[in-house]
PDB file of C-alpha atoms and ligand atoms in Angstrom:
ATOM      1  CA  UNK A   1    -107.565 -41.982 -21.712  1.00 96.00           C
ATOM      2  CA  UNK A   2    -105.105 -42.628 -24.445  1.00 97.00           C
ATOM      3  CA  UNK A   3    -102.115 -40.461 -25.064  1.00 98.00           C
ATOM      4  CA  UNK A   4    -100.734 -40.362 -28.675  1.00 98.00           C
ATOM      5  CA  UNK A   5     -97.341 -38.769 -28.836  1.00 98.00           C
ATOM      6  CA  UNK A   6     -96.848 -37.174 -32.459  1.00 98.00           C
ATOM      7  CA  UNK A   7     -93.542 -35.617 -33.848  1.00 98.00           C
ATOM      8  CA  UNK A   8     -95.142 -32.857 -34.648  1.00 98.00           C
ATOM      9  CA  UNK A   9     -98.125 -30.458 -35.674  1.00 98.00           C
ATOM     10  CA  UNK A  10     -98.368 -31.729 -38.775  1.00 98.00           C
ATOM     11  CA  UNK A  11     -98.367 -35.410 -37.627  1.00 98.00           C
ATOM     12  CA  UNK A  12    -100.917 -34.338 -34.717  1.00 98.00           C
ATOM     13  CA  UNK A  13    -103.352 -33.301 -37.485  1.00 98.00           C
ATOM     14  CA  UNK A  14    -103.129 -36.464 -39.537  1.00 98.00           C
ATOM     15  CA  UNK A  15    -103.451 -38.556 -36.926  1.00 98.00           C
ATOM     16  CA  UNK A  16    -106.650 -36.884 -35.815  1.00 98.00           C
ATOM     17  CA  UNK A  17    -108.127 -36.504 -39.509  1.00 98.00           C
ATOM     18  CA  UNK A  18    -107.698 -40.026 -39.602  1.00 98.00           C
ATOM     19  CA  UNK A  19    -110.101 -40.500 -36.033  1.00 98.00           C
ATOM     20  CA  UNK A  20    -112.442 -38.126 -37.536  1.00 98.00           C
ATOM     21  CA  UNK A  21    -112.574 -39.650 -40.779  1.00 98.00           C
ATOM     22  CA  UNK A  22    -113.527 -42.812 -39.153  1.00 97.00           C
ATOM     23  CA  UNK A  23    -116.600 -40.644 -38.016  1.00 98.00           C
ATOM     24  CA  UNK A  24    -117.521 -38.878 -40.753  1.00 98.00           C
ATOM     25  CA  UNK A  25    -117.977 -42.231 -42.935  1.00 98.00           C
ATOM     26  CA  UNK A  26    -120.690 -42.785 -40.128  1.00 97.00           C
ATOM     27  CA  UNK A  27    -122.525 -39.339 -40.578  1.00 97.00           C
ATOM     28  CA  UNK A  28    -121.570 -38.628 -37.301  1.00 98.00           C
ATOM     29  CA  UNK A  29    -122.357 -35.382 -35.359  1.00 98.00           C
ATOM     30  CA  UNK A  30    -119.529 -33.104 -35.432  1.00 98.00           C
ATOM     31  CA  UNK A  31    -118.078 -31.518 -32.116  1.00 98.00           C
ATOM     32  CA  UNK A  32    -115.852 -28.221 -33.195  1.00 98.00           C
ATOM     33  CA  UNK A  33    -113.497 -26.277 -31.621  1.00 98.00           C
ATOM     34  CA  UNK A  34    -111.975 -22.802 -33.367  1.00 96.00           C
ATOM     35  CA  UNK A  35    -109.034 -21.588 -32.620  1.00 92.00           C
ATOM     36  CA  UNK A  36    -105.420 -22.493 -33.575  1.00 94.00           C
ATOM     37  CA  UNK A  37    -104.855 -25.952 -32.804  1.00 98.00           C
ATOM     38  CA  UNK A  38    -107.791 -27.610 -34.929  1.00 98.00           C
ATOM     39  CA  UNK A  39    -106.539 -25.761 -38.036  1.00 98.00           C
ATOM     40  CA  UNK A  40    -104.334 -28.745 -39.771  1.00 98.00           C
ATOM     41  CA  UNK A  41    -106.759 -30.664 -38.985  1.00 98.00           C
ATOM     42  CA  UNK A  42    -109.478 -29.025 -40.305  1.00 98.00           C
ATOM     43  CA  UNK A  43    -107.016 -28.586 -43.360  1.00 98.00           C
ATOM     44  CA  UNK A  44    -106.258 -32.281 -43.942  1.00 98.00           C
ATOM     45  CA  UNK A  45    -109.866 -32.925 -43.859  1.00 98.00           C
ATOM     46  CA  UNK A  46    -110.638 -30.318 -46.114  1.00 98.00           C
ATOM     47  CA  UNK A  47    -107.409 -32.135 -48.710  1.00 98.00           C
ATOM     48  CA  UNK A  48    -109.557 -35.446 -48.345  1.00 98.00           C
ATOM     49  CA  UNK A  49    -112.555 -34.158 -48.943  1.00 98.00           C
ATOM     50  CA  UNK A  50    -111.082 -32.415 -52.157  1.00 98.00           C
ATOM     51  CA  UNK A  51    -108.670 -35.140 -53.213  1.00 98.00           C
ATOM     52  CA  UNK A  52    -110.390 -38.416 -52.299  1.00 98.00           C
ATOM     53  CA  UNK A  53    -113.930 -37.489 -52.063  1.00 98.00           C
ATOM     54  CA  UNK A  54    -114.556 -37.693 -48.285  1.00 98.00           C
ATOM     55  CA  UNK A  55    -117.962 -36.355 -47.701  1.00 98.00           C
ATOM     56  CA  UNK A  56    -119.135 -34.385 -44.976  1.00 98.00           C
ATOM     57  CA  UNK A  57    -122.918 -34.076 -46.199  1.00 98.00           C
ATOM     58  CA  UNK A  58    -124.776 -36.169 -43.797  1.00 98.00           C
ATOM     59  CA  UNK A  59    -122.996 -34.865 -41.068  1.00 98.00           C
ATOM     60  CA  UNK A  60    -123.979 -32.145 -38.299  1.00 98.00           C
ATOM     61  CA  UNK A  61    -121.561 -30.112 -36.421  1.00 98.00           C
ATOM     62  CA  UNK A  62    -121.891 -27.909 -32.914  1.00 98.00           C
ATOM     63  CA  UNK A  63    -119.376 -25.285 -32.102  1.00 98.00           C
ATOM     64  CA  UNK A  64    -118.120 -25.611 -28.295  1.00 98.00           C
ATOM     65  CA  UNK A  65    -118.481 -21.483 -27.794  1.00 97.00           C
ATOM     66  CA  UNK A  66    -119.025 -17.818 -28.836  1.00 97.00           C
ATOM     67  CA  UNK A  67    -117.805 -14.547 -28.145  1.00 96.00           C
ATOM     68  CA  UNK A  68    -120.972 -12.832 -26.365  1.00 96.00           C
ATOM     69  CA  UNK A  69    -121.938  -9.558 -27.851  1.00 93.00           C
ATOM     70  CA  UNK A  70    -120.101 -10.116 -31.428  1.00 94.00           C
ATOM     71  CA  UNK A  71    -122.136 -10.097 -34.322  1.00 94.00           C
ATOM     72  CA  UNK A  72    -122.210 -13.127 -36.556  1.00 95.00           C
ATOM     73  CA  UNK A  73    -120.632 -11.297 -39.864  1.00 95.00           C
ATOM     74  CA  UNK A  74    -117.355 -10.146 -37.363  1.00 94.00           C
ATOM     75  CA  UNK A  75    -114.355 -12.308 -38.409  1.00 94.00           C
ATOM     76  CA  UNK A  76    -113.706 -13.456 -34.813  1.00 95.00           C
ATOM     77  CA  UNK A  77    -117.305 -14.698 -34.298  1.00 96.00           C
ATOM     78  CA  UNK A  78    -116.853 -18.238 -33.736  1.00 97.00           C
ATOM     79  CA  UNK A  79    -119.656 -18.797 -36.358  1.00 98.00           C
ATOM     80  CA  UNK A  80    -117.584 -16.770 -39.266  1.00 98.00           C
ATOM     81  CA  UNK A  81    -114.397 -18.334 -37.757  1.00 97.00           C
ATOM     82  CA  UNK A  82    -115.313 -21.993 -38.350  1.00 98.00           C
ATOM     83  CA  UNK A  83    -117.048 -21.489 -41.884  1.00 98.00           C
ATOM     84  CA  UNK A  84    -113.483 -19.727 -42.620  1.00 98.00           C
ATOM     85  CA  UNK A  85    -111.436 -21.979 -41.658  1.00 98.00           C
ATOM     86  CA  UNK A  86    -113.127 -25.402 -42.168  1.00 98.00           C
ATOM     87  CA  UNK A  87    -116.620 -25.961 -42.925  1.00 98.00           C
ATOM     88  CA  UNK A  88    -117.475 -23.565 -46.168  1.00 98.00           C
ATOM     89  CA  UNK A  89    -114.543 -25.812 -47.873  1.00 98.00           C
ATOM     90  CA  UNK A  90    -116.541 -29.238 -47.317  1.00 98.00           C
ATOM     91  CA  UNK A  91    -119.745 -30.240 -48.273  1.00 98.00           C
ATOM     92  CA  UNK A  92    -121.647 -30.096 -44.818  1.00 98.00           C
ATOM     93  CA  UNK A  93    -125.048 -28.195 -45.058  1.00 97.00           C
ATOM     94  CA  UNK A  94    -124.084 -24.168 -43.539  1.00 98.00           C
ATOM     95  CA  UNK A  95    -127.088 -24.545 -41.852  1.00 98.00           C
ATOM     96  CA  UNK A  96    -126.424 -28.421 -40.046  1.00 98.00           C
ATOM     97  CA  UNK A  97    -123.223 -25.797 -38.448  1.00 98.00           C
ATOM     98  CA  UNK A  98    -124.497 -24.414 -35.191  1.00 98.00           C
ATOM     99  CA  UNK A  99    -122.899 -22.084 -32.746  1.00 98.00           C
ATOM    100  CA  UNK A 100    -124.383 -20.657 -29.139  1.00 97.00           C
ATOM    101  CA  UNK A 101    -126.469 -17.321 -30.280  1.00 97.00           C
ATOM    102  CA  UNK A 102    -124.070 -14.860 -29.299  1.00 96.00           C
ATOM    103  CA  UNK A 103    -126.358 -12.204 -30.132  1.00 96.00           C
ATOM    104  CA  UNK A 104    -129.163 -13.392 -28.695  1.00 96.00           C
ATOM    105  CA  UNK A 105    -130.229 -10.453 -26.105  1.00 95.00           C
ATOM    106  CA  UNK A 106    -131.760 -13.215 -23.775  1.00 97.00           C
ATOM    107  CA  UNK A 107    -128.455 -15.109 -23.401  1.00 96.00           C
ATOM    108  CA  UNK A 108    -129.987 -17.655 -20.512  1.00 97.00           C
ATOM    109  CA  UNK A 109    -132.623 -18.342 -23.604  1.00 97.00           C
ATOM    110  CA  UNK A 110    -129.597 -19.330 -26.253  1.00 97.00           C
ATOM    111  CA  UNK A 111    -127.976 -21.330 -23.920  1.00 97.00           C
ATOM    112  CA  UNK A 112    -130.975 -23.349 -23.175  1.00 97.00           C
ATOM    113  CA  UNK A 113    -131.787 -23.888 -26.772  1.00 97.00           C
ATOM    114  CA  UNK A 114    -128.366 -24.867 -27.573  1.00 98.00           C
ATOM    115  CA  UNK A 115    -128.040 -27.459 -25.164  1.00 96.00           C
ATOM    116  CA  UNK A 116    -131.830 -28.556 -26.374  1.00 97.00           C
ATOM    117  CA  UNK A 117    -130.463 -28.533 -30.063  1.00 97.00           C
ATOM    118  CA  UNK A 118    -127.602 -30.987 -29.331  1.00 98.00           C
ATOM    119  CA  UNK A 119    -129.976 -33.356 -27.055  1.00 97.00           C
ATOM    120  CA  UNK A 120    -132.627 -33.238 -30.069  1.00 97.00           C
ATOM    121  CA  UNK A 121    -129.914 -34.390 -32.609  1.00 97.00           C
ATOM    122  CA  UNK A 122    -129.003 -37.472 -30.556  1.00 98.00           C
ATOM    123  CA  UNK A 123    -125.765 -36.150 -28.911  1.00 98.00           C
ATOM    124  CA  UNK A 124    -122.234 -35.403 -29.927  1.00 98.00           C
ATOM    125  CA  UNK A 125    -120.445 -38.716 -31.922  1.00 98.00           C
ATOM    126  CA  UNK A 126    -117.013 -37.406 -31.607  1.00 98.00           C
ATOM    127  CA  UNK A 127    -115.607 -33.637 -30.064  1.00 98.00           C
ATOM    128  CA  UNK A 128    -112.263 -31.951 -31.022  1.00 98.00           C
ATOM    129  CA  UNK A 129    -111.158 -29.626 -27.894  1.00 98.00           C
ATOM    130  CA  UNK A 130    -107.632 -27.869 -27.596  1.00 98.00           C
ATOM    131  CA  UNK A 131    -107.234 -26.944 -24.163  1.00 98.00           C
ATOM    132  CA  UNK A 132    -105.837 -23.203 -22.948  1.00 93.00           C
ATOM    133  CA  UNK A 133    -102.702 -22.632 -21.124  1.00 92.00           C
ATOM    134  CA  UNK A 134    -104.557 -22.492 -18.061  1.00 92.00           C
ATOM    135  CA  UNK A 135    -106.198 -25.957 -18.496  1.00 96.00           C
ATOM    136  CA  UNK A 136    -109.755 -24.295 -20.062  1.00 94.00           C
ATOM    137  CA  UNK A 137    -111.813 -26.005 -22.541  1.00 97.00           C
ATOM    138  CA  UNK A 138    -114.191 -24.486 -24.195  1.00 97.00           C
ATOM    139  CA  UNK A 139    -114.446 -21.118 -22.322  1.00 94.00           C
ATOM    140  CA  UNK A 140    -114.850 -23.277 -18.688  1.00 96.00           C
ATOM    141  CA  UNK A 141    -112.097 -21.323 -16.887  1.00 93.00           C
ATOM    142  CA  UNK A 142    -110.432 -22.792 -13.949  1.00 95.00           C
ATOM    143  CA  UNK A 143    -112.991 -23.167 -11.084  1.00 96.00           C
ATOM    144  CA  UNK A 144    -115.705 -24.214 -13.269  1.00 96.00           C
ATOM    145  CA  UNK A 145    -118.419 -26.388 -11.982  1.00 97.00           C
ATOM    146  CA  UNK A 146    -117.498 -30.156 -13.258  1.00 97.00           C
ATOM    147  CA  UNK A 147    -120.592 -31.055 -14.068  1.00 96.00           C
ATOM    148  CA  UNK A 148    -121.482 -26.834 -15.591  1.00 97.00           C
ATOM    149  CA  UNK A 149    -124.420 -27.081 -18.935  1.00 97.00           C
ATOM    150  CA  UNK A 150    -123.881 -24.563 -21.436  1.00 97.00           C
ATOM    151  CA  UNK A 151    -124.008 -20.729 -19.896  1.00 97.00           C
ATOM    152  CA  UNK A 152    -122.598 -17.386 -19.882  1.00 97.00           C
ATOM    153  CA  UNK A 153    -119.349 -16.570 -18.760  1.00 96.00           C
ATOM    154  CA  UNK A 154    -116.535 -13.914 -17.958  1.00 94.00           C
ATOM    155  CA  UNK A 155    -113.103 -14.886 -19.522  1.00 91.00           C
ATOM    156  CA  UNK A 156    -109.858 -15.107 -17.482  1.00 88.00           C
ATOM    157  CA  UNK A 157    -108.072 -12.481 -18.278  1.00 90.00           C
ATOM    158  CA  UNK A 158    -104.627 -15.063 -19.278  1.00 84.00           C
ATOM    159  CA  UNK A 159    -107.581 -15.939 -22.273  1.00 85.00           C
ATOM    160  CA  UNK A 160    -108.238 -12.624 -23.561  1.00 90.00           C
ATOM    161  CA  UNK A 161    -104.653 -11.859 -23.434  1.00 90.00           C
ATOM    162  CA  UNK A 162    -104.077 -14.795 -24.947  1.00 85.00           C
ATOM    163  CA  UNK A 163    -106.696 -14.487 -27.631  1.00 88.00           C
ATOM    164  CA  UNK A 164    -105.931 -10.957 -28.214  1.00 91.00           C
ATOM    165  CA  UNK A 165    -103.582 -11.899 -31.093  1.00 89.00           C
ATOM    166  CA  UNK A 166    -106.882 -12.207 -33.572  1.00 90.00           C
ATOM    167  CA  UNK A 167    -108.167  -8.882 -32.611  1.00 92.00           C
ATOM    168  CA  UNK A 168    -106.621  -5.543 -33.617  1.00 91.00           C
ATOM    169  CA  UNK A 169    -106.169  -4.993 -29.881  1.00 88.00           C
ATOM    170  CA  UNK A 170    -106.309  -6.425 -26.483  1.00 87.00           C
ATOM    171  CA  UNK A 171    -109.374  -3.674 -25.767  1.00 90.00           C
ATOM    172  CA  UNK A 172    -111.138  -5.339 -28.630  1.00 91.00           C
ATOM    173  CA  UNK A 173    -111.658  -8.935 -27.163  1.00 92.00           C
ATOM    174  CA  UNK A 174    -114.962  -9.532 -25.687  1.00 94.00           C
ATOM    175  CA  UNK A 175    -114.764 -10.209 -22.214  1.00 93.00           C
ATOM    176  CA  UNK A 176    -117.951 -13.001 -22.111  1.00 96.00           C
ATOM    177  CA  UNK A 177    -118.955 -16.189 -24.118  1.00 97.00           C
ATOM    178  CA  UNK A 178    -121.428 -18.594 -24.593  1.00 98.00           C
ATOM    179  CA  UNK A 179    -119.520 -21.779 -23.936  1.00 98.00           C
ATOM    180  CA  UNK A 180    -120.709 -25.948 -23.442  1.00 98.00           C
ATOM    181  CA  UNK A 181    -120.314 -26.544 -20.005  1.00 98.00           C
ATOM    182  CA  UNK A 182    -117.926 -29.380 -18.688  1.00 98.00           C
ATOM    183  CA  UNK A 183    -121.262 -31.358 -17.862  1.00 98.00           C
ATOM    184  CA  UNK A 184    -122.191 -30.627 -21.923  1.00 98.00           C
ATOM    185  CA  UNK A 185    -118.801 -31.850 -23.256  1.00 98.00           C
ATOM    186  CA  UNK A 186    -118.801 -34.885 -21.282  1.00 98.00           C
ATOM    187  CA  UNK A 187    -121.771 -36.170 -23.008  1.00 98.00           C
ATOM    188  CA  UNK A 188    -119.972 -36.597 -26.236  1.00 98.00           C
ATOM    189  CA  UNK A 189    -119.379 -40.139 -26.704  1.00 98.00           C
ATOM    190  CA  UNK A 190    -115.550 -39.636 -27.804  1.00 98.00           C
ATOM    191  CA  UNK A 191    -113.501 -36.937 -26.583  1.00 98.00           C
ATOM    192  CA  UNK A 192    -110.214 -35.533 -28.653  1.00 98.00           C
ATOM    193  CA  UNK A 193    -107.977 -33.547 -27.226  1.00 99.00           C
ATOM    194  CA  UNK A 194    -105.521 -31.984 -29.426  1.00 98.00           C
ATOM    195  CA  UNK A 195    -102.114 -29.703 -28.396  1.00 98.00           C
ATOM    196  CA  UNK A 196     -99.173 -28.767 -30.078  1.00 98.00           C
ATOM    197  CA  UNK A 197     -96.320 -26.132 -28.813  1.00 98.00           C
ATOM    198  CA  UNK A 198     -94.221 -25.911 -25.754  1.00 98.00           C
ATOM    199  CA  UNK A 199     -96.248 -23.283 -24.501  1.00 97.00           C
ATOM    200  CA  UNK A 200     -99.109 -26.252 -23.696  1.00 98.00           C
ATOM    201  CA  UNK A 201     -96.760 -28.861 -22.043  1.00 98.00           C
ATOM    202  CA  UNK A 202     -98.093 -27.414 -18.474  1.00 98.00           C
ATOM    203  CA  UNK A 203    -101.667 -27.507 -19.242  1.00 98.00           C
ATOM    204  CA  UNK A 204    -100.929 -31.237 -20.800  1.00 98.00           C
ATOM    205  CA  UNK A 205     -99.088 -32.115 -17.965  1.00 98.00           C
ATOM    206  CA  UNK A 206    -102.087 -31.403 -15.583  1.00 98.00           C
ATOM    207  CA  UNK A 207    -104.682 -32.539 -17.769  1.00 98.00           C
ATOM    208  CA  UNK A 208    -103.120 -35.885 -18.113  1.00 98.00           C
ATOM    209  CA  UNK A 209    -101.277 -36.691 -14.845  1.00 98.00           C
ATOM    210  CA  UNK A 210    -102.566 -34.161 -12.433  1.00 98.00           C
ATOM    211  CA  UNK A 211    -105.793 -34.715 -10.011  1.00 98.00           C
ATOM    212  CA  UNK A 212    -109.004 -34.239 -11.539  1.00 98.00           C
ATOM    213  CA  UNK A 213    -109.944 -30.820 -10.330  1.00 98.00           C
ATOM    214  CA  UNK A 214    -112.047 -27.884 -11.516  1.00 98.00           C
ATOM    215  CA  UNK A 215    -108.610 -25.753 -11.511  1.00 97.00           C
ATOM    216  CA  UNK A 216    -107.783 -28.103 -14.443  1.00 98.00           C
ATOM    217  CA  UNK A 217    -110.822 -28.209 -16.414  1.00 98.00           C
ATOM    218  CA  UNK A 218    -109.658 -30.321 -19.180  1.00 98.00           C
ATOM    219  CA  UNK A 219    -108.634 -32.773 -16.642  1.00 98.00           C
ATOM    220  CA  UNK A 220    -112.774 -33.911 -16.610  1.00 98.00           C
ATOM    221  CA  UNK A 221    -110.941 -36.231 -19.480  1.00 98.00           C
ATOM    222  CA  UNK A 222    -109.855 -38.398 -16.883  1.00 98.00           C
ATOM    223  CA  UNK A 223    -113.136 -39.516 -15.975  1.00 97.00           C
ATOM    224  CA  UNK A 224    -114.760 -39.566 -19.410  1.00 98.00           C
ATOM    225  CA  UNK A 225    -114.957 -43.279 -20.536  1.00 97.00           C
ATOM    226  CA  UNK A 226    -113.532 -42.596 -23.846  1.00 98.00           C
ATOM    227  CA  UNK A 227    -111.437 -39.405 -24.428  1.00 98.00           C
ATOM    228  CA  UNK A 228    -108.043 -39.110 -26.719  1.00 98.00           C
ATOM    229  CA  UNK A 229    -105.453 -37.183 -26.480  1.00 98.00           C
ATOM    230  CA  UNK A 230    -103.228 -36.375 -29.154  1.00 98.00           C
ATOM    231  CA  UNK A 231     -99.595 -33.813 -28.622  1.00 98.00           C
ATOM    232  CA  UNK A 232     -96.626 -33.382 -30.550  1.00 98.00           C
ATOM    233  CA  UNK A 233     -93.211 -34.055 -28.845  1.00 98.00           C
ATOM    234  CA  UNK A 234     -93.145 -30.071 -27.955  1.00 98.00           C
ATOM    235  CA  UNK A 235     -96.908 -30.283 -25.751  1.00 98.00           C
ATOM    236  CA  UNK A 236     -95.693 -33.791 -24.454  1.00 98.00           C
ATOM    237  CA  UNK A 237     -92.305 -32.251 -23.372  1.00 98.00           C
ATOM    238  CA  UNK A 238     -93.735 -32.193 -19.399  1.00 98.00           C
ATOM    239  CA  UNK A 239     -95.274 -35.546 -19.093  1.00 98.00           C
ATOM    240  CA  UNK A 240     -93.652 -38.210 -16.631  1.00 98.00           C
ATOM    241  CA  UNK A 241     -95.301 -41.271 -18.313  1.00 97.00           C
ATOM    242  CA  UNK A 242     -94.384 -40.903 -21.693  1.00 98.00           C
ATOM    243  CA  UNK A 243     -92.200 -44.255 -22.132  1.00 98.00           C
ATOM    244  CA  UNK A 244     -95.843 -45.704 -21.414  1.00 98.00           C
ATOM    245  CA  UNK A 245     -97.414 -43.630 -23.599  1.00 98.00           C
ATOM    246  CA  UNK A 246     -95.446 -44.689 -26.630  1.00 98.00           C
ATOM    247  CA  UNK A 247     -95.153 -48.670 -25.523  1.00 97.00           C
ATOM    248  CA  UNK A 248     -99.344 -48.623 -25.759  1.00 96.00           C
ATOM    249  CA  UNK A 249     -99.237 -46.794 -28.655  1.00 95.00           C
ATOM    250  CA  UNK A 250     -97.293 -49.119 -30.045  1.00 95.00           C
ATOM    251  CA  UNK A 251     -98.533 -52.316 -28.918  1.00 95.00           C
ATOM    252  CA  UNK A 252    -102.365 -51.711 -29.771  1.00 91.00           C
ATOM    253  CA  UNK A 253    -104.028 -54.717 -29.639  1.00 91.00           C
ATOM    254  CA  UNK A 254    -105.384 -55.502 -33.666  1.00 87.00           C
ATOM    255  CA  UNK A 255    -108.120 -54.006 -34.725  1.00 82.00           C
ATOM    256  CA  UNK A 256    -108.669 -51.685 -31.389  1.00 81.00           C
ATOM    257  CA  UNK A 257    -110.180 -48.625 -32.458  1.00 75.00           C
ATOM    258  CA  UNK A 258    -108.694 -45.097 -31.256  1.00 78.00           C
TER     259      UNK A 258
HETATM  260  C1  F6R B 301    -112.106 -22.683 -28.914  1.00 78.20           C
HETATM  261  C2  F6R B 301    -112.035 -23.110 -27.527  1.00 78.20           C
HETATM  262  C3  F6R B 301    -110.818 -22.892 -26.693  1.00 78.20           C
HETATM  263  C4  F6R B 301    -109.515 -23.230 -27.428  1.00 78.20           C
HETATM  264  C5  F6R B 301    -108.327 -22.967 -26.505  1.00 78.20           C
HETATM  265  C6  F6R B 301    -107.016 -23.225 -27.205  1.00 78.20           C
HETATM  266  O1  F6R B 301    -113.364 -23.016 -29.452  1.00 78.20           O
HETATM  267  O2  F6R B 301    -112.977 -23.629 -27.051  1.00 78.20           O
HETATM  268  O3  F6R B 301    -110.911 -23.698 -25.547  1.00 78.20           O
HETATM  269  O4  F6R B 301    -109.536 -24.556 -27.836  1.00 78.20           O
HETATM  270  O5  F6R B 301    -108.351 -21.648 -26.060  1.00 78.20           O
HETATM  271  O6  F6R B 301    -106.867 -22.308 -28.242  1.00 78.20           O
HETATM  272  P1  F6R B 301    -105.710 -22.440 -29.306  1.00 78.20           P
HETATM  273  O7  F6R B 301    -105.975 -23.681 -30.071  1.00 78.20           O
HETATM  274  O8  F6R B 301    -105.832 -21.209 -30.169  1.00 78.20           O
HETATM  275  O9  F6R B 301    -104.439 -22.501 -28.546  1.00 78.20           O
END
């Protein structure tokens, strides 16, 4: 795992624009992840796409979750959220942007076929995950299986209170989702972690340094053979190792790749 220490949000994002970019020249398939953290970088993508012509049109993109039960048109769907906030500004194909059928009825027949869809398109290239204050990715909650495929599950109530800042109330946030399971993210050949904010040095902290443990569900980057982390000083503000951190950083050998 590599640990990239940024000064701050702003920095975090063009450091990981610059990893993605790397991808998208390849016409790779997308991983996404809504909610705050991916925004600047979704933004400084969306600048080079506009500004210097990066093009996103051979690409394909899956969305790590859904709300269960919300339809597609409501602003918090994950599917509305991510053409919002990144992907109706670039020139990827709407329909090459897929997202767990959160109003599929037969939910155990959406997750199947998602998991099928990403197998059939060769596999995630390269997926962007933030990580919860509890340690979740994607919606895999502390105590989920290590090795979980994409299902249904009942949020923690820390997420929806946590995620109740997008809805007009707490009573408003759905209480399941359709997430990738940790088995599902691991197949991704490249794993990107962002976090930025004090209130994530904990959940970086244990990611990074703890044990690998299905309490810490991010911390399944440990084991993934090639996952990257990247925190401003204000998410990094917990970590023991950080001297390390920044010696590595600096002394990449030329010509490594991130
Ligand atoms: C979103 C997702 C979640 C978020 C996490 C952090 O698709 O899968 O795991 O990445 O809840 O959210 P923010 O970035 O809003 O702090």
């Amino acid at each position: 795992m590599e640990i990239l220490i940024r000064p701050d949000a702003q920095a975090v994002a063009t450091q990981a624009a610059d990893i993605l970019e790397y991808y998208v020249r390849r016409n790779a398939t997308l991983g996404l992840a809504t909610g705050s953290t991916p925004n600047p970088t979704y933004q400084e993508l969306i600048r080079r796409h506009r500004e210097e012509g990066l093009s996103f049109s051979q690409c394909r993109a899956f969305l790590l979750d859904e709300y269960y039960g919300l339809p597609r048109d409501h602003e918090q769907s994950y599917y509305t959220t991510i053409r919002r906030e990144f992907t109706s500004h670039i020139d990827i194909e709407d329909s090459a942007v897929k997202s767990p059928d959160g109003t599929n009825e037969d939910f155990q027949a959406a997750v199947e076929s998602y998991d099928q869809a990403i197998t059939d398109a060769g596999g995630v290239d390269i997926q962007i995950l933030g990580v919860g204050t509890n340690g979740h990715i994607g919606f895999n909650e502390p105590s989920s299986s290590l090795n979980s495929v994409t299902r249904i599950k009942t949020l923690h109530p820390q997420t929806v209170a946590d995620n109740a800042r997008f809805f007009d109330s707490k009573d408003d946030v759905p209480h399941h989702v359709l997430t990738q399971g940790l088995g599902t993210i691991q197949r991704a050949r490249h794993l990107l972690l962002l976090a930025t904010g004090e209130g994530k040095a904990d959940a970086v902290q244990a990611l990074a340094e703890g044990p690998l443990s299905a309490m810490c569900p991010a911390s399944i980057l440990q084991w993934h053979p090639h996952a990257t982390v990247i925190v401003d000083e204000a998410a990094a503000s917990k970590l023991a190792n950080t001297d390390y951190y920044r010696y590595t950083d600096a002394h990449k050998p030329e010509g490594q790749p991130h």
